[in-house]
C-alpha positions as a printed NumPy array, in Angstrom:
array([[-22.655, -38.172, -11.676],
       [-26.131, -38.41 , -13.073],
       [-29.369, -37.903, -11.205],
       [-28.838, -38.112,  -7.461],
       [-30.159, -41.046,  -5.459],
       [-31.709, -42.867,  -8.406],
       [-30.918, -45.813, -10.604],
       [-30.41 , -43.49 , -13.535],
       [-27.075, -42.72 , -11.956],
       [-25.793, -45.879, -13.52 ],
       [-25.598, -46.191, -17.275],
       [-25.663, -49.978, -17.596],
       [-26.093, -52.208, -20.591],
       [-29.843, -51.943, -21.108],
       [-30.661, -55.514, -22.037],
       [-29.238, -57.21 , -18.968],
       [-30.196, -54.73 , -16.283],
       [-33.377, -52.893, -17.192],
       [-35.502, -54.731, -14.659],
       [-32.836, -54.412, -11.98 ],
       [-32.797, -50.653, -12.269],
       [-36.594, -50.523, -12.098],
       [-36.322, -52.384,  -8.829],
       [-33.606, -49.952,  -7.766],
       [-35.953, -47.012,  -8.238],
       [-38.516, -48.618,  -5.975],
       [-35.878, -49.546,  -3.427],
       [-34.29 , -46.106,  -3.245],
       [-37.633, -44.263,  -3.206],
       [-36.013, -41.315,  -4.922],
       [-37.37 , -40.187,  -8.268],
       [-36.228, -37.385, -10.53 ],
       [-35.114, -34.462,  -8.39 ],
       [-33.388, -32.09 , -10.765],
       [-35.699, -29.19 ,  -9.982],
       [-36.776, -30.414,  -6.54 ],
       [-33.541, -31.415,  -4.833],
       [-35.326, -31.481,  -1.48 ],
       [-37.25 , -34.623,  -2.329],
       [-34.81 , -36.475,  -0.116],
       [-35.478, -34.353,   2.981],
       [-37.354, -37.175,   4.662],
       [-34.593, -39.593,   3.704],
       [-31.711, -37.509,   5.069],
       [-29.634, -39.308,   7.653],
       [-26.809, -38.037,   9.839],
       [-23.715, -39.908,  10.912],
       [-23.486, -40.475,  14.644],
       [-20.635, -41.597,  16.839],
       [-22.364, -44.927,  17.416],
       [-21.818, -45.819,  13.763],
       [-18.054, -46.152,  14.129],
       [-15.574, -47.748,  16.491],
       [-12.957, -45.326,  17.73 ],
       [ -9.309, -45.981,  17.011],
       [ -6.397, -43.594,  17.265],
       [ -3.968, -43.244,  14.365],
       [ -0.432, -42.188,  15.222],
       [  2.519, -41.857,  12.88 ],
       [  6.023, -40.564,  13.435],
       [  6.467, -37.12 ,  11.97 ],
       [  8.813, -36.715,   9.05 ],
       [ 11.752, -34.389,   9.669],
       [ 12.405, -33.944,   5.951],
       [ 11.041, -30.993,   4.042],
       [  8.77 , -32.182,   1.281],
       [  7.506, -30.884,  -2.021],
       [  4.335, -32.062,  -3.689],
       [  4.035, -32.765,  -7.397],
       [  0.423, -32.938,  -8.591],
       [ -1.173, -33.924, -11.911],
       [ -4.733, -34.553, -13.093],
       [ -6.455, -36.466, -15.873],
       [-10.108, -36.416, -16.964],
       [-12.181, -38.767, -19.116],
       [-15.813, -37.669, -19.577],
       [-18.758, -40.018, -19.884],
       [-19.028, -40.827, -23.614],
       [-22.542, -39.395, -23.829],
       [-21.386, -36.166, -22.144],
       [-18.089, -35.638, -23.908],
       [-19.53 , -32.943, -26.187],
       [-19.621, -30.559, -23.234],
       [-16.702, -32.   , -21.265],
       [-18.628, -34.082, -18.765],
       [-19.926, -32.988, -15.372],
       [-16.789, -33.458, -13.261],
       [-14.43 , -30.605, -12.414],
       [-11.087, -30.179, -10.683],
       [ -8.578, -27.509,  -9.696],
       [ -4.897, -27.391,  -8.737],
       [ -3.342, -24.345,  -7.077],
       [  0.222, -23.512,  -6.035],
       [ -0.326, -20.086,  -4.568],
       [  0.546, -20.189,  -0.894],
       [ -0.286, -23.741,   0.071],
       [ -0.601, -26.429,  -2.564],
       [ -4.269, -27.347,  -2.902],
       [ -6.389, -29.4  ,  -5.249],
       [ -9.892, -30.752,  -5.466],
       [-12.49 , -32.63 ,  -7.492],
       [-16.243, -32.211,  -7.872],
       [-18.957, -34.33 ,  -9.49 ],
       [-22.034, -32.523, -10.819],
       [-25.492, -34.086, -10.698],
       [-26.535, -34.88 , -14.258],
       [-30.277, -34.904, -13.63 ],
       [-30.372, -31.121, -13.938],
       [-30.046, -31.556, -17.705],
       [-33.663, -32.735, -17.713],
       [-34.613, -29.183, -16.729],
       [-32.501, -27.574, -19.445],
       [-29.586, -26.812, -17.104],
       [-25.994, -27.781, -17.83 ],
       [-24.919, -29.811, -14.755],
       [-21.264, -28.94 , -15.439],
       [-21.789, -25.306, -14.543],
       [-22.32 , -25.947, -10.839],
       [-19.403, -28.328, -10.283],
       [-16.972, -26.162, -12.238],
       [-18.092, -23.027, -10.422],
       [-17.677, -24.836,  -7.1  ],
       [-14.079, -25.741,  -7.922],
       [-13.322, -22.281,  -9.275],
       [-14.532, -20.711,  -6.028],
       [-12.605, -23.204,  -3.864],
       [ -9.44 , -22.326,  -5.77 ],
       [-10.137, -18.611,  -5.35 ],
       [-10.568, -19.127,  -1.606],
       [ -7.118, -20.658,  -1.224],
       [ -5.518, -18.011,  -3.422],
       [ -7.249, -15.174,  -1.607],
       [ -8.736, -13.731,  -4.791],
       [-12.26 , -12.76 ,  -5.717],
       [-11.917, -14.841,  -8.858],
       [ -9.498, -17.621,  -9.722],
       [ -8.004, -18.287, -13.13 ],
       [-10.748, -18.097, -15.712],
       [-12.7  , -21.29 , -16.155],
       [-14.167, -21.614, -19.602],
       [-17.913, -21.139, -19.524],
       [-19.7  , -24.425, -20.215],
       [-21.903, -24.409, -23.3  ],
       [-25.672, -24.353, -23.161],
       [-27.421, -27.204, -21.416],
       [-26.885, -30.453, -23.298],
       [-29.663, -32.12 , -25.227],
       [-30.98 , -35.212, -23.48 ],
       [-31.928, -36.867, -26.761],
       [-29.054, -36.332, -29.177],
       [-25.785, -35.946, -27.28 ],
       [-22.589, -36.508, -29.263],
       [-19.321, -38.022, -28.067],
       [-16.756, -35.479, -29.222],
       [-14.158, -35.389, -26.443],
       [-13.836, -32.069, -24.665],
       [-13.175, -31.059, -21.075],
       [-12.565, -28.046, -18.91 ],
       [-10.694, -27.496, -15.673],
       [-10.049, -24.526, -13.465],
       [ -6.489, -24.021, -14.636],
       [ -7.135, -23.5  , -18.338],
       [ -9.495, -23.02 , -21.236],
       [-11.191, -26.097, -22.744],
       [ -8.853, -29.055, -23.178],
       [ -9.153, -32.338, -25.01 ],
       [-10.765, -35.094, -22.977],
       [ -8.171, -36.98 , -20.983],
       [ -5.734, -34.081, -20.784],
       [ -4.028, -33.237, -17.521],
       [ -2.008, -30.766, -15.536],
       [  1.212, -30.874, -13.57 ],
       [  2.141, -28.687, -10.597],
       [  5.093, -28.703,  -8.194],
       [  5.605, -27.018,  -4.839],
       [  8.008, -27.21 ,  -1.889],
       [  7.086, -27.061,   1.782],
       [  9.022, -27.02 ,   5.073],
       [  8.362, -29.766,   7.588],
       [  7.044, -29.825,  11.114],
       [  4.262, -31.44 ,  13.093],
       [  3.344, -35.021,  13.859],
       [  0.474, -37.451,  13.996],
       [ -2.391, -38.36 ,  11.775],
       [ -6.061, -38.023,  12.519],
       [ -9.327, -38.319,  10.688],
       [-12.912, -37.502,  11.57 ],
       [-14.971, -39.836,   9.425],
       [-16.976, -43.059,   9.317],
       [-14.919, -46.273,   9.331],
       [-12.657, -46.226,   6.287],
       [-12.039, -48.887,   3.655],
       [ -8.907, -50.174,   5.401],
       [-10.852, -51.028,   8.549],
       [ -9.564, -48.013,  10.487],
       [-12.061, -45.823,  12.312],
       [-12.003, -42.183,  13.364],
       [-11.077, -40.558,  16.621],
       [-14.033, -38.147,  16.29 ],
       [-17.056, -37.783,  14.056],
       [-18.025, -34.902,  11.765],
       [-19.517, -31.869,  13.435],
       [-23.061, -31.299,  12.212],
       [-24.755, -27.929,  12.135],
       [-21.811, -25.621,  12.807],
       [-22.543, -22.152,  11.48 ],
       [-21.091, -21.6  ,   8.014],
       [-20.021, -18.064,   8.899],
       [-17.748, -19.464,  11.62 ],
       [-16.074, -21.633,   8.997],
       [-15.691, -18.702,   6.629],
       [-13.906, -16.711,   9.364],
       [-11.493, -19.528,  10.241],
       [ -7.971, -19.879,   8.727],
       [ -8.038, -21.223,   5.186],
       [ -8.445, -24.972,   5.104],
       [-10.208, -27.534,   2.922],
       [-13.33 , -27.175,   5.028],
       [-13.397, -23.381,   4.809],
       [-12.808, -23.698,   1.065],
       [-15.906, -25.873,   0.764],
       [-17.921, -23.412,   2.825],
       [-16.759, -20.428,   0.782],
       [-17.303, -22.208,  -2.538],
       [-20.782, -23.335,  -1.54 ],
       [-21.735, -19.833,  -0.428],
       [-20.409, -18.249,  -3.648],
       [-21.942, -20.729,  -6.096],
       [-25.409, -19.303,  -6.61 ],
       [-26.808, -21.075,  -9.648],
       [-29.009, -24.09 , -10.334],
       [-27.27 , -27.401,  -9.923],
       [-25.727, -29.618,  -7.275],
       [-22.439, -31.434,  -6.774],
       [-20.274, -33.466,  -4.443],
       [-16.849, -32.02 ,  -3.605],
       [-13.478, -33.091,  -2.222],
       [-10.698, -30.594,  -1.428],
       [ -7.15 , -31.291,  -0.204],
       [ -4.461, -28.894,   1.033],
       [ -0.714, -29.174,   1.656],
       [ -0.215, -26.145,   3.933],
       [  2.908, -24.031,   3.959],
       [  5.349, -25.034,   6.671],
       [  3.859, -28.475,   7.156],
       [  4.218, -32.033,   5.906],
       [  0.563, -32.675,   6.682],
       [ -2.041, -33.168,   3.991],
       [ -5.481, -31.949,   4.991],
       [ -8.715, -32.931,   3.275],
       [-12.42 , -32.272,   3.511],
       [-14.962, -34.375,   1.641],
       [-18.687, -34.106,   1.044],
       [-20.115, -36.961,  -1.007],
       [-18.777, -40.037,  -2.75 ],
       [-15.548, -38.737,  -4.234],
       [-12.554, -39.881,  -2.219],
       [ -8.817, -40.186,  -1.787],
       [ -6.254, -42.774,  -0.74 ],
       [ -2.728, -42.531,   0.666],
       [ -0.122, -45.068,  -0.453],
       [  3.36 , -45.687,   0.945],
       [  5.873, -48.136,  -0.509],
       [  3.144, -49.514,  -2.81 ],
       [  0.893, -50.267,   0.151],
       [ -2.413, -48.675,   1.097],
       [ -2.013, -46.61 ,   4.262],
       [ -5.381, -44.898,   4.4  ],
       [ -8.534, -44.571,   2.296],
       [-11.501, -42.282,   2.87 ],
       [-15.065, -43.56 ,   2.894],
       [-17.954, -42.091,   0.886],
       [-20.331, -39.851,   2.787],
       [-23.853, -40.945,   1.826],
       [-27.358, -40.623,   3.168],
       [-27.838, -44.182,   1.961],
       [-26.363, -46.341,  -0.764],
       [-25.976, -44.415,  -4.035],
       [-27.265, -41.189,  -2.487],
       [-24.196, -39.074,  -1.607],
       [-24.178, -35.827,   0.299],
       [-24.237, -32.863,  -2.128],
       [-23.957, -29.099,  -2.265],
       [-26.737, -27.082,  -3.902],
       [-27.784, -23.431,  -3.988],
       [-30.377, -23.245,  -1.21 ],
       [-32.867, -21.581,  -1.025],
       [-32.181, -19.948,  -4.407],
       [-32.868, -23.012,  -6.546],
       [-33.532, -25.886,  -4.147],
       [-35.318, -26.434,  -0.857],
       [-32.493, -28.273,   0.866],
       [-28.76 , -28.872,   0.69 ],
       [-25.938, -30.52 ,   2.574],
       [-23.333, -28.116,   3.905],
       [-19.614, -27.789,   4.566],
       [-20.329, -28.411,   8.254],
       [-21.405, -31.923,   7.237],
       [-18.13 , -32.696,   5.478],
       [-15.669, -35.289,   6.758],
       [-12.221, -33.887,   7.61 ],
       [ -8.819, -35.564,   7.543],
       [ -5.207, -34.798,   8.489],
       [ -2.476, -37.214,   7.413],
       [  1.278, -36.899,   7.912],
       [  3.226, -37.412,   4.681],
       [  6.62 , -38.991,   4.14 ],
       [  8.932, -38.8  ,   1.161],
       [  7.714, -41.171,  -1.551],
       [  4.068, -41.099,  -0.458],
       [  1.411, -41.033,  -3.175],
       [ -2.079, -39.566,  -2.9  ],
       [ -4.816, -40.46 ,  -5.364],
       [ -7.922, -38.269,  -5.229],
       [-10.82 , -38.871,  -7.611],
       [-14.515, -38.669,  -8.288],
       [-16.634, -41.785,  -7.937],
       [-16.041, -42.619, -11.596],
       [-12.707, -44.045, -10.456],
       [-13.716, -45.66 ,  -7.171],
       [-16.792, -47.334,  -8.703],
       [-14.727, -48.895, -11.492],
       [-11.356, -49.798,  -9.997],
       [-10.632, -51.749,  -6.829],
       [ -8.002, -50.143,  -4.621],
       [ -5.573, -53.035,  -5.003],
       [ -5.723, -52.546,  -8.762],
       [ -4.223, -49.092,  -8.282],
       [ -0.967, -50.389,  -6.808],
       [  0.875, -51.243, -10.059],
       [ -0.247, -47.93 , -11.573],
       [  1.19 , -45.657,  -8.869],
       [  4.072, -43.332,  -9.806],
       [  7.593, -44.165,  -8.616],
       [  8.766, -40.559,  -8.793],
       [  7.451, -37.029,  -9.077],
       [  8.23 , -37.069, -12.797],
       [  5.707, -39.883, -13.313],
       [  2.582, -38.332, -11.795],
       [  1.094, -37.206, -15.112],
       [  1.459, -40.624, -16.703],
       [  0.116, -42.285, -13.554],
       [ -2.989, -40.092, -13.559],
       [ -3.541, -40.995, -17.215],
       [ -3.091, -44.742, -16.65 ],
       [ -5.337, -44.832, -13.594],
       [ -8.144, -42.987, -15.362],
       [ -7.748, -45.177, -18.455],
       [ -7.929, -48.371, -16.378],
       [-11.151, -47.236, -14.721],
       [-12.605, -46.213, -18.08 ],
       [-11.796, -49.621, -19.557],
       [-13.524, -51.409, -16.674],
       [-16.567, -49.181, -17.056],
       [-17.257, -50.81 , -20.44 ],
       [-16.715, -54.372, -19.2  ],
       [-20.064, -56.099, -18.574],
       [-18.401, -59.023, -16.773],
       [-16.163, -56.984, -14.461],
       [-17.114, -57.302, -10.768],
       [-16.834, -53.577, -10.198],
       [-16.71 , -52.016,  -6.72 ],
       [-20.115, -50.513,  -7.443],
       [-21.865, -53.782,  -8.316],
       [-20.108, -55.571,  -5.449],
       [-21.561, -52.996,  -3.077],
       [-24.979, -53.232,  -4.77 ],
       [-24.996, -56.977,  -4.147],
       [-24.159, -56.363,  -0.49 ],
       [-27.186, -54.104,  -0.356],
       [-29.366, -56.99 ,  -1.545],
       [-29.712, -55.8  ,  -5.142],
       [-29.31 , -58.261,  -7.99 ],
       [-30.704, -59.354, -11.323],
       [-34.321, -60.603, -11.425],
       [-34.697, -64.375, -11.15 ],
       [-35.404, -64.922, -14.853],
       [-32.173, -63.15 , -15.836],
       [-30.274, -65.153, -13.24 ],
       [-31.623, -68.368, -14.799],
       [-31.003, -67.166, -18.352],
       [-27.354, -66.553, -17.508],
       [-26.72 , -69.826, -15.704],
       [-23.292, -71.371, -16.365],
       [-20.729, -73.87 , -15.131],
       [-17.734, -72.39 , -13.324],
       [-15.054, -74.31 , -11.443],
       [-17.111, -77.467, -11.835],
       [-20.189, -75.9  , -10.28 ],
       [-23.494, -74.628, -11.638],
       [-23.774, -70.901, -10.971],
       [-26.625, -68.496, -11.486],
       [-25.89 , -65.186, -13.159],
       [-25.525, -62.17 , -10.918],
       [-25.151, -58.451, -11.302],
       [-21.751, -57.507, -12.719],
       [-20.252, -54.82 , -14.887],
       [-18.643, -51.413, -14.748],
       [-20.438, -48.103, -14.493],
       [-20.083, -45.543, -17.27 ],
       [-19.405, -42.173, -15.672],
       [-17.157, -39.134, -15.802],
       [-13.745, -40.028, -14.392],
       [-11.442, -37.423, -12.848],
       [ -8.183, -38.478, -11.192],
       [ -5.628, -36.318,  -9.358],
       [ -2.29 , -37.887,  -8.364],
       [  0.172, -36.25 ,  -5.939],
       [  3.715, -37.437,  -5.141],
       [  5.617, -36.273,  -2.042],
       [  9.363, -35.895,  -2.626],
       [ 12.197, -34.529,  -0.499],
       [ 12.607, -30.814,  -1.175]])
């Protein structure tokens, strides 16, 4: 992620879209905020129950013990590859199986700060929370803040399981769990499948109460946020497969997300948590380095019952902005042995679309729904005949960004 809540978040082909992004800056009313994250204080919105229609989700509990095989793949933004990009992830097998992704805000580089440091620290601390340790496995220290004028594209990446790895590398983890419990619930805004929550996120709950609660994705976010005391900001998504349960739990703050697939069909997909379009909720070190921050109490929480053969795809917005959900279906793994290859193929497909100027990406589709498009003179300049009709040009194309994908496969233990 680049600078929060601004058009600079999108690295588009300059010639076609320069004027559009100037209009976007005016529309969003959010200028550079790397050192003053609180510029959006007046813009902050909160989700209320009136924004969603209630619907209860019920599924039959699985009586089969399951194990979860998990793999990850990263592809950094080409201009940020020299320092591994600004995404981060972790996978842990100690106790419960847990994993997460985070997307650092790139605008901090304008102040001489490496945006990767915050997101990677956030994931390191979330992992440590689940493992009950003061420090998790060593995460390689990111290099000095990248230059904003002469970045190279040498592929490199880091993750919380290892020292620096080549861009696009991944990890594979396997764990077994006993089964019990039933039902599926989610507290969130209406999701992409049209389903809506039974309850809405709790706002303003004291963070110390969360820290004292049993370990969960939400307490992991709270602990990680509290422990990450350095300049920067980041979205975060954490999932947990608790011991003695076939339930996957998740907590999300921002525009990363996850989807659950069963028999090559979409069962459930989370929705981004945003103050407004292109301005996701984010963690930041407040009041140490910023005047405001979103908190773990604001996160959206989910509980979904798994069955053997289910697939979970969790990713930063670099995936969801560049690949429609239906395009994921042929790329899903058919077995636990295929999760690493699936993570690679999914990330590669999103990366390919990011370079395609004609691709109607999920991001530009949503931008059009928000009333954003090319200026009239570019629409006229790109006029063409299609299906026997004269059509004006419109905003299209992928969005260059860091892409981090985690794929999990549930198999009978």
